[in-house]
Every structure is written in structure tokens, then in C-alpha cells.
């Protein structure tokens, strides 16, 4: 993830340099490890212009946010682009964070919005007929708990972009189909249809994976 060094003022980072106050940094407890710093201390340090606190904020949340971005992206390179754009937004708008929710939750929403913007740029939505997609799985559930994260991530990444976005927003982020429709510029019915189709595809992939695993165990 070396490309993210320009977020923190690396050489040649003019286009990615976040607009952060250069005021004198607020005092930070001496001999305190980054893990022991409170969320408020990191935020206050960033707002005061401390590059060290900016680095601590990035280091604290980058791993979790990369996992979020990977679910929305098709490749690691694409996920890195989303995360870079997201953190630039974080640093440029941190002064607007009202601290009414955990900082991690606020950053996560920014990453999701960055993924939506990239989706609009790279994969323009195509009008889809709701009748083209199965709805017979509306009440059928399947478990994901028996599979490794890497296996599930690959399956989600293999979904068509519009299915991947709807599946993540509904199944992972917890948005309703009306909200998703507004976010993606599609109808609520289309969101439901695309989610149903994504579930069908994932269910078929999981069944094939389970069959391969069962066959391997017998050998």
C-alpha cells in the first residue's frame, strides 16, 4: 500500500495532498503508543495539523477500510484507488465530523460513497427489466459462515458490478432497497431484482464450492 504515502505528504503528491490546517499541533501525551491514543486525541491532533496524528489515524483504520473497499472492487488495484479517494475525503472533511458516532463508522460511510462514485465512473448502470431476474429465492436463505473470507470475497468480486454494489449495500451495509435505489439511481424494484439475482449467483457458487470440498474430503 505504498501508494498511500502521498496521503501523508510524500514527495510528488500534489494531486492527492489533503487540505489540512497547518496550525500548531495540539499537545499529545508523551511516550504514548499509537494504540493507547484515544479517538478524540487523534482527531484533535489531525485538526491541529499534526502529520503524526494523521499517520496514526490512517494506520488505525486502513486495514479495516481496505477490507470494505475490496468487497466493492473487482481488483486490489481498484480497491486501493477507492481507499485513497476515501482517505483524501476523510482528511479534507474531518473538521465536519460531529463525533455523534464512532469515527470508524463515519470513515466507513465515506469509503462506501467513494466506491459508489467509482462505480458510476467505471460501470455506468444499464436499465434492467425486473422480469429478467428470478424472485423465487425471496424467502430462501443460505449461510456464509462455513466458508473462508478469501473464498467469499472472490465470489463477491466476481459478481457483475451492479449486482456487487446492491448485494454489498443491502446484505452487508444494511441499507434498504429504497435507499439503494436513490444512491444508485435505479428503482427500488430494480434493486430488489438485482439483489435476488446476486443471491442466485452466490448460492450456485457456494453449492459448487461445497461439492468440490466434499469430493476432496472423500479422496
mmCIF file of C-alpha atoms in Angstrom, residues 45-125:
data_model
loop_
_atom_site.group_PDB
_atom_site.id
_atom_site.type_symbol
_atom_site.label_atom_id
_atom_site.label_comp_id
_atom_site.label_asym_id
_atom_site.label_seq_id
_atom_site.Cartn_x
_atom_site.Cartn_y
_atom_site.Cartn_z
ATOM 1 C CA UNK A 45 -4.184 16.205 16.592
ATOM 2 C CA UNK A 46 -5.239 15.895 12.946
ATOM 3 C CA UNK A 47 -7.326 19.059 13.161
ATOM 4 C CA UNK A 48 -4.325 20.876 14.638
ATOM 5 C CA UNK A 49 -2.218 19.853 11.656
ATOM 6 C CA UNK A 50 -0.125 17.072 13.194
ATOM 7 C CA UNK A 51 1.273 14.828 10.464
ATOM 8 C CA UNK A 52 1.980 12.195 13.100
ATOM 9 C CA UNK A 53 -1.670 12.109 14.163
ATOM 10 C CA UNK A 54 -2.720 11.901 10.523
ATOM 11 C CA UNK A 55 -0.472 8.870 10.146
ATOM 12 C CA UNK A 56 -1.891 7.318 13.321
ATOM 13 C CA UNK A 57 -5.439 7.797 12.035
ATOM 14 C CA UNK A 58 -4.560 6.212 8.707
ATOM 15 C CA UNK A 59 -2.698 3.297 10.312
ATOM 16 C CA UNK A 60 -5.537 2.626 12.751
ATOM 17 C CA UNK A 61 -8.276 2.340 10.133
ATOM 18 C CA UNK A 62 -6.562 1.480 6.827
ATOM 19 C CA UNK A 63 -6.747 -2.298 7.282
ATOM 20 C CA UNK A 64 -10.462 -2.335 8.039
ATOM 21 C CA UNK A 65 -11.243 0.129 5.289
ATOM 22 C CA UNK A 66 -9.252 -1.868 2.745
ATOM 23 C CA UNK A 67 -11.435 -4.873 3.589
ATOM 24 C CA UNK A 68 -14.518 -2.727 2.920
ATOM 25 C CA UNK A 69 -13.136 -1.452 -0.381
ATOM 26 C CA UNK A 70 -12.157 -4.947 -1.523
ATOM 27 C CA UNK A 71 -15.774 -6.065 -1.312
ATOM 28 C CA UNK A 72 -16.852 -3.298 -3.665
ATOM 29 C CA UNK A 73 -13.954 -3.567 -6.088
ATOM 30 C CA UNK A 74 -13.098 -6.209 -8.636
ATOM 31 C CA UNK A 75 -9.340 -5.977 -8.165
ATOM 32 C CA UNK A 76 -6.900 -4.938 -5.445
ATOM 33 C CA UNK A 77 -5.769 -2.020 -7.607
ATOM 34 C CA UNK A 78 -9.338 -0.754 -7.874
ATOM 35 C CA UNK A 79 -9.823 -1.155 -4.107
ATOM 36 C CA UNK A 80 -6.666 0.864 -3.461
ATOM 37 C CA UNK A 81 -7.977 3.667 -5.669
ATOM 38 C CA UNK A 82 -11.253 3.705 -3.747
ATOM 39 C CA UNK A 83 -9.475 3.759 -0.411
ATOM 40 C CA UNK A 84 -7.117 6.528 -1.489
ATOM 41 C CA UNK A 85 -10.032 8.682 -2.621
ATOM 42 C CA UNK A 86 -11.844 7.856 0.609
ATOM 43 C CA UNK A 87 -8.998 8.883 2.888
ATOM 44 C CA UNK A 88 -8.476 12.125 0.983
ATOM 45 C CA UNK A 89 -12.147 12.862 1.695
ATOM 46 C CA UNK A 90 -11.652 11.902 5.348
ATOM 47 C CA UNK A 91 -8.754 14.289 5.863
ATOM 48 C CA UNK A 92 -10.391 17.113 3.919
ATOM 49 C CA UNK A 93 -13.656 16.836 5.870
ATOM 50 C CA UNK A 94 -12.541 15.764 9.334
ATOM 51 C CA UNK A 95 -13.388 19.211 10.692
ATOM 52 C CA UNK A 96 -17.034 18.461 9.819
ATOM 53 C CA UNK A 97 -17.124 15.239 11.863
ATOM 54 C CA UNK A 98 -19.533 15.945 14.721
ATOM 55 C CA UNK A 99 -18.428 12.985 16.860
ATOM 56 C CA UNK A 100 -22.010 11.768 17.159
ATOM 57 C CA UNK A 101 -20.949 8.279 16.086
ATOM 58 C CA UNK A 102 -17.671 6.303 16.213
ATOM 59 C CA UNK A 103 -15.046 7.659 13.838
ATOM 60 C CA UNK A 104 -14.719 4.228 12.226
ATOM 61 C CA UNK A 105 -18.410 4.287 11.271
ATOM 62 C CA UNK A 106 -18.051 7.742 9.720
ATOM 63 C CA UNK A 107 -14.962 6.694 7.747
ATOM 64 C CA UNK A 108 -16.712 3.527 6.566
ATOM 65 C CA UNK A 109 -19.592 5.548 5.121
ATOM 66 C CA UNK A 110 -17.078 7.719 3.281
ATOM 67 C CA UNK A 111 -15.445 4.603 1.783
ATOM 68 C CA UNK A 112 -18.823 3.272 0.642
ATOM 69 C CA UNK A 113 -19.597 6.607 -1.007
ATOM 70 C CA UNK A 114 -16.185 6.561 -2.696
ATOM 71 C CA UNK A 115 -16.965 3.083 -4.027
ATOM 72 C CA UNK A 116 -20.294 4.351 -5.364
ATOM 73 C CA UNK A 117 -18.572 7.226 -7.149
ATOM 74 C CA UNK A 118 -16.076 4.891 -8.762
ATOM 75 C CA UNK A 119 -18.889 2.560 -9.767
ATOM 76 C CA UNK A 120 -20.643 5.432 -11.539
ATOM 77 C CA UNK A 121 -17.428 6.345 -13.351
ATOM 78 C CA UNK A 122 -16.344 2.860 -14.376
ATOM 79 C CA UNK A 123 -19.541 0.871 -14.757
ATOM 80 C CA UNK A 124 -22.475 3.011 -15.885
ATOM 81 C CA UNK A 125 -25.716 1.367 -14.889
#
